[in-house]
Coordinates of C-alpha atoms and ligand atoms in Angstrom, one line a residue:
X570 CA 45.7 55.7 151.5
X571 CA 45.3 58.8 153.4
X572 CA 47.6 60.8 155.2
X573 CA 47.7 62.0 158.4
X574 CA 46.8 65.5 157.6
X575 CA 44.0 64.7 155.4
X576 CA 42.2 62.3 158.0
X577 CA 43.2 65.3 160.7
X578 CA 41.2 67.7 158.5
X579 CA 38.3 65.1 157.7
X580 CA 37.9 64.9 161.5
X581 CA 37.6 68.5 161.8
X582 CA 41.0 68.7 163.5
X583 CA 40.9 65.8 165.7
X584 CA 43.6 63.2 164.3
X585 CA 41.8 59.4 163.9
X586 CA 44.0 57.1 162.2
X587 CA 42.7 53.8 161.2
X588 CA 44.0 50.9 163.3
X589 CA 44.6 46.9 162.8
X590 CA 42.9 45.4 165.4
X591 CA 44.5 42.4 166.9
X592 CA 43.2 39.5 169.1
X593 CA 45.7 37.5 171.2
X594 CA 44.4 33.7 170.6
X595 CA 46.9 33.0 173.7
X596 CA 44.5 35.7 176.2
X597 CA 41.8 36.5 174.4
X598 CA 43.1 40.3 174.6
X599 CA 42.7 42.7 171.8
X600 CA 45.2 45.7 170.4
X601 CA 44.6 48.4 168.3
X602 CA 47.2 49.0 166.3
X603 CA 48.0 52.4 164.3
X604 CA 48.2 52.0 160.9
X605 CA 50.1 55.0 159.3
X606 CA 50.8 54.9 155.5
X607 CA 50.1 51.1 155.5
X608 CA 52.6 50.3 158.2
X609 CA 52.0 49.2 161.3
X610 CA 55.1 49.9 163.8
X611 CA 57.0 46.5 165.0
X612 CA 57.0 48.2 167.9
X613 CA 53.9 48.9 168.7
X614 CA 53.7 45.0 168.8
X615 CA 55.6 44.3 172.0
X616 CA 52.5 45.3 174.2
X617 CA 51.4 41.7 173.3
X618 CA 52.1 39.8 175.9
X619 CA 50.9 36.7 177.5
X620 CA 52.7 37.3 181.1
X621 CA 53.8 41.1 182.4
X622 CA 57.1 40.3 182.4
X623 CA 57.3 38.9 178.8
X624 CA 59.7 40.5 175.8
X625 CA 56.5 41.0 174.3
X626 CA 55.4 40.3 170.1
X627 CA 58.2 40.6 167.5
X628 CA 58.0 40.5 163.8
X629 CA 59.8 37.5 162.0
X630 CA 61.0 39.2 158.5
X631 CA 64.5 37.3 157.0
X632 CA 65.9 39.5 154.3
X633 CA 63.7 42.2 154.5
X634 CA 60.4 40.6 152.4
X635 CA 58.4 42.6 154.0
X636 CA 59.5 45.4 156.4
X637 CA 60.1 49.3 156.0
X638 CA 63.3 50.1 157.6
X639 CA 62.9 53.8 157.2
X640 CA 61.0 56.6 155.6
X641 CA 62.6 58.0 152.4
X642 CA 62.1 60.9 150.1
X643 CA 64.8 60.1 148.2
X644 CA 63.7 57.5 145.7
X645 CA 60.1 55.8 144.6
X646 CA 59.3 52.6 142.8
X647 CA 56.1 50.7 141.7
X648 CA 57.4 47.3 141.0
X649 CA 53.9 46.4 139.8
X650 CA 54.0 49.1 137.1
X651 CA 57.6 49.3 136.5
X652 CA 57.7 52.7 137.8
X653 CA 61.3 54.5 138.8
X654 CA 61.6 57.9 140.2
X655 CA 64.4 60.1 141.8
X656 CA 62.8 63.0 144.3
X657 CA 60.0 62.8 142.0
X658 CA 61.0 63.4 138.5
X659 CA 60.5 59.7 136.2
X660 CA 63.6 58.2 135.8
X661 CA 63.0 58.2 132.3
X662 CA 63.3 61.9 131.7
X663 CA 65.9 62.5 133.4
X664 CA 68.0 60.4 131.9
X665 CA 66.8 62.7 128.4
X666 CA 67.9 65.8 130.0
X667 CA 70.0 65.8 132.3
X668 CA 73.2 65.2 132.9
X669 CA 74.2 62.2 136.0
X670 CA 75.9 64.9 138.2
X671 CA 72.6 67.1 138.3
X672 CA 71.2 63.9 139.1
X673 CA 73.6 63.2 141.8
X674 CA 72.6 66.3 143.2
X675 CA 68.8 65.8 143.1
X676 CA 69.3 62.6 145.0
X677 CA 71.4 64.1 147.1
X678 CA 69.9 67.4 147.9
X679 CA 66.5 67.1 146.9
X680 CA 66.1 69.4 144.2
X681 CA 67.6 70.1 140.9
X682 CA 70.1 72.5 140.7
X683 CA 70.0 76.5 139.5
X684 CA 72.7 77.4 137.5
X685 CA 74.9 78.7 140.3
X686 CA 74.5 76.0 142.3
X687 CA 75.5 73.2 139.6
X688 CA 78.7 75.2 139.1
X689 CA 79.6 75.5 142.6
X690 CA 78.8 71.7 142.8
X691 CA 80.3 70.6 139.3
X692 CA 83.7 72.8 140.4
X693 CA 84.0 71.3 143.6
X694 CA 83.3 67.4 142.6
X695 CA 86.3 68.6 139.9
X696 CA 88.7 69.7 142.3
X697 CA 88.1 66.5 144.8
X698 CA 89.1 64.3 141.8
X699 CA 92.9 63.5 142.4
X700 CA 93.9 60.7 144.8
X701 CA 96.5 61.4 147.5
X702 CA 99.9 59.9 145.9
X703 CA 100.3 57.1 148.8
X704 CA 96.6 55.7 147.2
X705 CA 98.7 55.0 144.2
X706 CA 101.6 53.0 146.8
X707 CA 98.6 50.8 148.5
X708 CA 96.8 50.5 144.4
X709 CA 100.8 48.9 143.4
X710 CA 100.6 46.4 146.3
X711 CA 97.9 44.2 144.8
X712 CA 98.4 41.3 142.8
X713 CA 98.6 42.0 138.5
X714 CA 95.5 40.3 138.6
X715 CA 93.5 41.5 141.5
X716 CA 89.7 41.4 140.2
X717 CA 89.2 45.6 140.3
X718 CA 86.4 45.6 142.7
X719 CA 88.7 44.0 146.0
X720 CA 90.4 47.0 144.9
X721 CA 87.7 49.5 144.6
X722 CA 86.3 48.6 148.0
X723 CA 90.3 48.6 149.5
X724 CA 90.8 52.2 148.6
X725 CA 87.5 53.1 149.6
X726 CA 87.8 51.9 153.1
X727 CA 92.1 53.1 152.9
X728 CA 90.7 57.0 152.3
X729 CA 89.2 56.8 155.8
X730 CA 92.6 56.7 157.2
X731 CA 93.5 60.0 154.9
X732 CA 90.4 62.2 156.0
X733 CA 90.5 61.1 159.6
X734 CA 88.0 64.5 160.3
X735 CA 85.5 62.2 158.5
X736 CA 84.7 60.8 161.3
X737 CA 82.8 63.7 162.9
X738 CA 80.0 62.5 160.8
X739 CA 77.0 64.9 162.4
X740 CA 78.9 68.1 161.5
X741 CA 77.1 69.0 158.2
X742 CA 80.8 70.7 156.9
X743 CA 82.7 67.8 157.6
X744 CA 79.2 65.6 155.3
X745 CA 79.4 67.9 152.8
X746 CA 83.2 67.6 152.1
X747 CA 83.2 64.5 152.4
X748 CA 80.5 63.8 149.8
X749 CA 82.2 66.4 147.0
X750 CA 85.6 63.7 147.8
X751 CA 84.0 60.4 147.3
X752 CA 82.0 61.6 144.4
X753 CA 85.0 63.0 142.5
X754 CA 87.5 60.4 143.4
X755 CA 85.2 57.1 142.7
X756 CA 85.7 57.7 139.1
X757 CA 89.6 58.1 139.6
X758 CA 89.6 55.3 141.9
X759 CA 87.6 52.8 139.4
X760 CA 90.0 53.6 136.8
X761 CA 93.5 53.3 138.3
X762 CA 92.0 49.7 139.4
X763 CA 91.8 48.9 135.8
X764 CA 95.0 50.5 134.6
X765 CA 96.7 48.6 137.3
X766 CA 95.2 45.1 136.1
X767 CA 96.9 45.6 132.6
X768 CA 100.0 47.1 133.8
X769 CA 99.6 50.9 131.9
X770 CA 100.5 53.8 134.4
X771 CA 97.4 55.9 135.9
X772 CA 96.1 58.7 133.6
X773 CA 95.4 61.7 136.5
X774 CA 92.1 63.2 136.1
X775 CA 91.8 66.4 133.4
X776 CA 89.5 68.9 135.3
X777 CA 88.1 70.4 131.2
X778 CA 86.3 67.4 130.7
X779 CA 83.1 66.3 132.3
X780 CA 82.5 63.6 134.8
X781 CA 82.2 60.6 132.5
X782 CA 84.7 62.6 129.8
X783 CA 87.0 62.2 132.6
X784 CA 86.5 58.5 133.6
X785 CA 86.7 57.3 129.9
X786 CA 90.6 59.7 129.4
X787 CA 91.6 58.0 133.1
X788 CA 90.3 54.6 131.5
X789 CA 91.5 54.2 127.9
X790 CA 94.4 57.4 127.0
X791 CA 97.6 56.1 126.2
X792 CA 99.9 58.3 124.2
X793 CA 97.4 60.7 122.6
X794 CA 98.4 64.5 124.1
X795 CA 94.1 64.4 124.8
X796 CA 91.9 61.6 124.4
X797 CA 88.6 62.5 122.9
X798 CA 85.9 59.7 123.3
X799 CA 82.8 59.4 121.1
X800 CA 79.7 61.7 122.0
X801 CA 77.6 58.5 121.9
X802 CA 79.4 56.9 124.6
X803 CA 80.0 59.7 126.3
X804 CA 76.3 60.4 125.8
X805 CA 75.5 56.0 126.3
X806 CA 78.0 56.6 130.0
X807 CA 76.2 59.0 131.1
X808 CA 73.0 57.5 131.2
X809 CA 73.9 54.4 132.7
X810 CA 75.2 56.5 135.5
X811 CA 72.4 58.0 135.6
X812 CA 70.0 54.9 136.2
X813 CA 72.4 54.0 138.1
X814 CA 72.5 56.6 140.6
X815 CA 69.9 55.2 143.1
X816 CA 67.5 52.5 144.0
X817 CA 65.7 52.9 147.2
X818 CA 66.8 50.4 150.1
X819 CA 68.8 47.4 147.4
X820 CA 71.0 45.2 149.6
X821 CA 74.1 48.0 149.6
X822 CA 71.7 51.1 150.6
X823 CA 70.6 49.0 153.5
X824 CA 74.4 48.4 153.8
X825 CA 75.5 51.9 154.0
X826 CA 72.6 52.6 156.2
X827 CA 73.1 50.0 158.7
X828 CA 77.2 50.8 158.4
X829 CA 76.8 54.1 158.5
X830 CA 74.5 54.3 161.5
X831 CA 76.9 53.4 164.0
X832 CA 78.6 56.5 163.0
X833 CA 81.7 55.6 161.7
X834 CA 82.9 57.8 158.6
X835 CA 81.6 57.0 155.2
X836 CA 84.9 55.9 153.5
X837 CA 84.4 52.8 155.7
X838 CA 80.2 52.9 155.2
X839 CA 80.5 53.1 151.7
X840 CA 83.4 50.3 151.3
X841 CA 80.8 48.3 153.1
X842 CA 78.3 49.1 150.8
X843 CA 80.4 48.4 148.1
X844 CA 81.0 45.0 148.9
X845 CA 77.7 44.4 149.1
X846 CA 77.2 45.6 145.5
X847 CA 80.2 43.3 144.5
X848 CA 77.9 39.6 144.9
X849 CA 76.0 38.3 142.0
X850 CA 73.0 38.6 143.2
X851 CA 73.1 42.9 142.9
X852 CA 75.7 44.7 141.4
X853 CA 78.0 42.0 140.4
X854 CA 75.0 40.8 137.8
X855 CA 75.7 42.3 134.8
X856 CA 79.6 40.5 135.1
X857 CA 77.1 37.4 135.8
X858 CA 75.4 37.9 132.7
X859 CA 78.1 38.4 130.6
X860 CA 79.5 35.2 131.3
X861 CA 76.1 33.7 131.3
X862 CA 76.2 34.5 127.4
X863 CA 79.6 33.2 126.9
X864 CA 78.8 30.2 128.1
X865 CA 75.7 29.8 126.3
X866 CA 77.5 30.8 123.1
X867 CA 75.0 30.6 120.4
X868 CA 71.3 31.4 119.7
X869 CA 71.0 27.6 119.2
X870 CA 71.7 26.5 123.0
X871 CA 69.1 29.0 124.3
X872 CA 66.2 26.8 124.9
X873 CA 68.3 23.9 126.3
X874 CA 69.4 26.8 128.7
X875 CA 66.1 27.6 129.8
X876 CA 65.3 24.3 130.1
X877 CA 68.4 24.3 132.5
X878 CA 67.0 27.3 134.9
X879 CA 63.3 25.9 134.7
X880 CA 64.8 22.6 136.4
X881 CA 66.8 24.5 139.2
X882 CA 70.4 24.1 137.6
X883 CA 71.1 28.0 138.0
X884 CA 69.8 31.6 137.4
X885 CA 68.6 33.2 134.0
X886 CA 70.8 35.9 135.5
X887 CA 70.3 39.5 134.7
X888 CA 66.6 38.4 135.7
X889 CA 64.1 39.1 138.1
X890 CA 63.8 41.8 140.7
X891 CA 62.7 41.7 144.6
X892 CA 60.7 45.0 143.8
X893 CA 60.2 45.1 140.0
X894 CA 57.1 42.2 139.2
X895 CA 57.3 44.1 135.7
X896 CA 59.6 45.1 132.8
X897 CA 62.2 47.2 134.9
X898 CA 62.3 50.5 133.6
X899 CA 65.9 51.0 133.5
X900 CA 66.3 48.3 131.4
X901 CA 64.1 49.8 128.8
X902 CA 65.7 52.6 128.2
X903 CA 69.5 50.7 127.9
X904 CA 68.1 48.5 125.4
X905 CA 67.0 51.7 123.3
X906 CA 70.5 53.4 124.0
X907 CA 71.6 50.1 122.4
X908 CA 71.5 50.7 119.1
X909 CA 73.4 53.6 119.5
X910 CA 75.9 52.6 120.9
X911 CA 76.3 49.9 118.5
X912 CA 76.4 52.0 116.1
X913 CA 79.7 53.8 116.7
X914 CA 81.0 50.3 118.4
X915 CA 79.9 47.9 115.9
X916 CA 76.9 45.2 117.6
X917 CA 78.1 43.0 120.4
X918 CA 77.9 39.5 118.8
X919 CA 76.3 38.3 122.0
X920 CA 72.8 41.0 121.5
X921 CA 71.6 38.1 119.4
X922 CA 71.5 35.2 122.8
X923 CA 70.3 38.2 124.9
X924 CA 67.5 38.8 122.9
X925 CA 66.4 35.2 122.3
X926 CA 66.8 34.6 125.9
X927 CA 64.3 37.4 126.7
X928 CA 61.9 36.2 124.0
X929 CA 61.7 33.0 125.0
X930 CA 61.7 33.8 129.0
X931 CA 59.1 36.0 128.4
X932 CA 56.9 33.6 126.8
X933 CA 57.8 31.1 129.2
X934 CA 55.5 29.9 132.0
X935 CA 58.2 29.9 134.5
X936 CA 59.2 33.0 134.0
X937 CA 55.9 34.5 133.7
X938 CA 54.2 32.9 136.5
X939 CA 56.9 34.3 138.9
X940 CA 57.1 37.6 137.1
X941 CA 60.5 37.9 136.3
X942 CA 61.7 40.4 133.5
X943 CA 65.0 41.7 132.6
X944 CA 66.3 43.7 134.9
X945 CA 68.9 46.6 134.6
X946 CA 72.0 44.8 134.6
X947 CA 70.1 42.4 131.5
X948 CA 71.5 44.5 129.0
X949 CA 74.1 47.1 130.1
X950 CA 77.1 44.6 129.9
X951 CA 76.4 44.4 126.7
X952 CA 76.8 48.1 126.3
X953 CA 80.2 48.2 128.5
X954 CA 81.4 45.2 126.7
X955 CA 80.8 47.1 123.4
X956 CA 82.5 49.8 124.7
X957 CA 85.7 48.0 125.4
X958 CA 84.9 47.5 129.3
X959 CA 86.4 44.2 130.4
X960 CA 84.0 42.1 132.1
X961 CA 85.6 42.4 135.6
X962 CA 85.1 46.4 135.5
X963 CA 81.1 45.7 135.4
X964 CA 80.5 45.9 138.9
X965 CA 83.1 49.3 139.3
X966 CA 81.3 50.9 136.4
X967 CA 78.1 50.4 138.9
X968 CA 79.5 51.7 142.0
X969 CA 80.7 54.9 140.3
X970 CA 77.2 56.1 140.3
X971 CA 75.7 54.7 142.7
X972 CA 78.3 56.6 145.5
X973 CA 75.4 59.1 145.6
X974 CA 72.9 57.4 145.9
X975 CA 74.5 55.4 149.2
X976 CA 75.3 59.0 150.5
X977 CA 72.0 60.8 150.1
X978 CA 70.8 57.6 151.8
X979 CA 73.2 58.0 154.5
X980 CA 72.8 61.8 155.4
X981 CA 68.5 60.9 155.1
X982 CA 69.8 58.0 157.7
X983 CA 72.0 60.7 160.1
X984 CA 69.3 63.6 160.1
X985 CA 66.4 61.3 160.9
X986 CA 65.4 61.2 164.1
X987 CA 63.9 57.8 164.5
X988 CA 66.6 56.0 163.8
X989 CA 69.5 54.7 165.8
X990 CA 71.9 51.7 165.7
X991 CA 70.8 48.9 163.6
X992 CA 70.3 46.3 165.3
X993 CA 68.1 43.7 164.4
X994 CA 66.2 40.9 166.7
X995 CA 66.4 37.1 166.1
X996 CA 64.3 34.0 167.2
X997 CA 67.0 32.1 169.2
X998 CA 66.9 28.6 168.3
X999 CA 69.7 26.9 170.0
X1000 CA 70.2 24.7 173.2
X1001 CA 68.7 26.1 176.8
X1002 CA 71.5 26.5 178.8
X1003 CA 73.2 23.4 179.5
X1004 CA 76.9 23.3 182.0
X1005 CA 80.4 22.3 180.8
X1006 CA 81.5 19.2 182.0
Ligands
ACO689 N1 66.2 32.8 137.1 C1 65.4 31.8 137.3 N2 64.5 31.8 138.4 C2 64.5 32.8 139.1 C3 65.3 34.0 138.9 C4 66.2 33.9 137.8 N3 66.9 35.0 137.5 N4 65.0 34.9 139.8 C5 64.1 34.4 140.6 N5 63.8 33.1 140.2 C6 62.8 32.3 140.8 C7 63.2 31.7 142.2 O1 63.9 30.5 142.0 C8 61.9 31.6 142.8 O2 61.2 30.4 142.3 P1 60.3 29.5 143.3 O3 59.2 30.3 143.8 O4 59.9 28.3 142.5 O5 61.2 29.1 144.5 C9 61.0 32.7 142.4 O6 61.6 33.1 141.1 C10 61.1 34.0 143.3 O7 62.5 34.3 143.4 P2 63.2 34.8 144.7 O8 64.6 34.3 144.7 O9 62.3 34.5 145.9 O10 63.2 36.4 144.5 P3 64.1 37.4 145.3 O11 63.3 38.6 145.4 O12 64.5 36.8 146.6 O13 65.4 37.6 144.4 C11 66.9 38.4 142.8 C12 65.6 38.6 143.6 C13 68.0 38.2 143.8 C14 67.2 39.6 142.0 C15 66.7 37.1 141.9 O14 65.6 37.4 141.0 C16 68.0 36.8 141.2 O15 68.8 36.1 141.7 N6 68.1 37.2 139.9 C17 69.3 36.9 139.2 C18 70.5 37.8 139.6 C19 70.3 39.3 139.1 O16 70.0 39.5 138.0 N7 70.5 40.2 140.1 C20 70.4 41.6 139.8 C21 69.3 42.2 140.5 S1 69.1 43.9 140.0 C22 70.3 44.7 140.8 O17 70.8 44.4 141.8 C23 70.8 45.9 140.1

């Protein structure tokens, strides 16, 4: 593919981009269409007409198969080769090296952080970490047994009506305070959720500990005067976060986006795109999974369960990807940490039915023939579960992280100037006009 500037400088200046030509069957007409980066504009369609007066040629793309909705430079994948990178740097070393809120910053600002920077940004995520006291009035009001993700996206959406200047979304102040807040209270947030479904009072946040230091003390102190958590799952917690943090335009990215760009503040956005993380079909898979294996039970049911999926009686859940056609590379590197983790937590008794699944799905026809692998939420419940996550907190322990990457995708969203509202077309179907009687 070549870009604009290197076809400009192959034409000695004069900018030729290659086109699509198009011929109208309805009026024999042709179009030239620009093709830049391998995208044609939807646009660009609606000279196609048959009559002057027409709407002109739209494209017909239900959920998004096969239609850029914006240009990024936040986050790159090669489903094909199972590639996953943040601003550039492969997913798989950062997760070595760094820790999730340098990666949080990537995403968000582009580049890693100096020194100076990461303490300006690590002290200012710190001090945004405590909730207003009323959060803690609105937390009480829920049922004993409210699953903690209706809660999650509650309080997310409730914040907007603390930080009402949030709503001057195009002042860059107003974004960046904004961003230190939800980062540092998500965390808080997630684990006052879960203290309030077993009736123990909230643990406030301890501003000497790091980020996921500080989620696991909120989660699982009780009397201790400081709780000290394993460096493994410290370690294990902040990797997840980290692969975590972003995934180009997944069905809650496209949800923030298309929130967020009717302006409204991002305590409402990113509710929105929380909810869209809570289905089974994205973030609440790894909860999915989880009870997949339970239900399974024992290494011994496995093949009658795939025999189950291959006949259309549900999902091998926890696989298959609309992008990844290969091994997803987030999942590799969880089922490394694995062992790890299992070795301070003693091995999840349900590893065994995960790992028969894969080897026999990946055998599989079915499974191969359509391409599906594990994906990223395959093996992290097992990890969480380990870790003495109840089930229900799967889908939490995925939004934690993923608030940055829904806010770098929001500011890319704000400061670009193509966009606008979303607002998508449709192919009316329905009855011509017809009268009341
Ligand atoms: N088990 C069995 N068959 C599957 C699975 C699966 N997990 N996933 C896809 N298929 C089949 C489909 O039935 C379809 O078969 P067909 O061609 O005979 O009709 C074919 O594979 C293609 O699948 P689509 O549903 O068209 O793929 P799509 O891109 O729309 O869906 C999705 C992707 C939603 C992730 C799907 O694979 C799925 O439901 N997986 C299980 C849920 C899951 O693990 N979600 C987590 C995604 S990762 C994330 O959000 C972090």
């Amino acid at each position: 593919m070549e870009t604009k500037e290197a076809v400009q400088k192959k034409n000695g200046g004069a900018l030729k981009l290659d086109t699509l030509k198009i011929t109208d069957s309805r009026t024999g007409k042709e179009f030239e269409i620009p093709i830049d980066h391998e995208t044609v504009k939807a646009t660009d369609l609606r000279k196609i007409k048959v009559k002057d007066d027409d709407f002109g040629m739209m494209t017909y793309d239900p959920a998004f198969m096969n239609t850029a909705s914006c240009k990024s430079r936040i986050t790159f994948i090669d489903g094909d080769k199972g590639i996953l990178r943040y601003r550039g740097y492969p997913i798989e070393q950062l997760a070595e090296k760094k820790s999730y809120l340098e990666v949080a910053y990537l995403v968000l600002y582009g580049e890693l952080p100096n020194k100076t920077q990461y303490e300006e940004w690590e002290n200012q995520v710190r001090f945004h970490t405590y909730l207003h006291e009323n959060v803690k009035g609105l937390m009480e009001s829920f049922r004993y047994d409210a699953h903690p993700m209706g809660i999650f996206v509650s309080v997310l959406a409730a914040l907007s009506t603390f930080y009402p200047e949030a709503k001057h979304v195009l002042d860059p102040e107003v974004r960046r305070k904004q961003v230190w807040r939800l980062i540092g209270k998500v965390p808080t947030i997630a684990a006052w959720a879960y203290r309030h479904s077993i009736g123990l009072p909230y643990v406030y946040p301890e501003n000497d500990l790091t980020y996921p230091e500080n989620f696991l003390s909120m989660m699982f102190k009780v009397a201790e005067a400081k709780y000290k958590p394993d460096p493994v799952l410290v370690k294990a917690l902040e990797v997840l976060f980290i692969l975590h943090a972003d995934h180009e335009q997944n069905c809650s990215a496209n949800a923030m986006r298309s929130i967020g760009s009717s302006q409204v503040d991002p305590y409402c956005a990113s509710a929105g795109a929380a909810a869209a993380l809570y289905g089974p079909l994205h973030g609440g898979a790894n909860e999915a999974v989880l009870r997949m294996l339970d239900e399974i039970g024992s290494m011994d049911k496995v093949p009658a369960f795939i025999k189950d999926v291959k006949d259309g009686k549900g999902k091998l859940m926890g696989f298959g990807h609309r992008v990844y056609k290969n091994y997803d590379p987030r999942a590799k590197i969880i089922k490394k940490m694995a062992d790890q983790v299992f070795g301070v937590t003693g091995k999840n008794p349900k590893l065994e039915i995960a790992l028969e699944l894969e080897r026999i799905a990946l055998q599989d026809d079915y499974f191969v023939k359509r391409k599906l692998y594990p994906n990223v939420d395959f093996y992290s419940g097992l990890i969480y579960q380990a870790m003495k996550f109840p089930v229900d907190m799967f889908p939490v322990l995925f939004a934690i992280p993923r608030m940055s990457g829904w806010l770098a995708q929001w500011e890319e969203m704000l400061m670009d100037p193509e966009q606008k509202i979303a607002r998508p077309r449709q192919m009316y179907l329905g009855s011509d006009k017809r009268d009341v009687n």
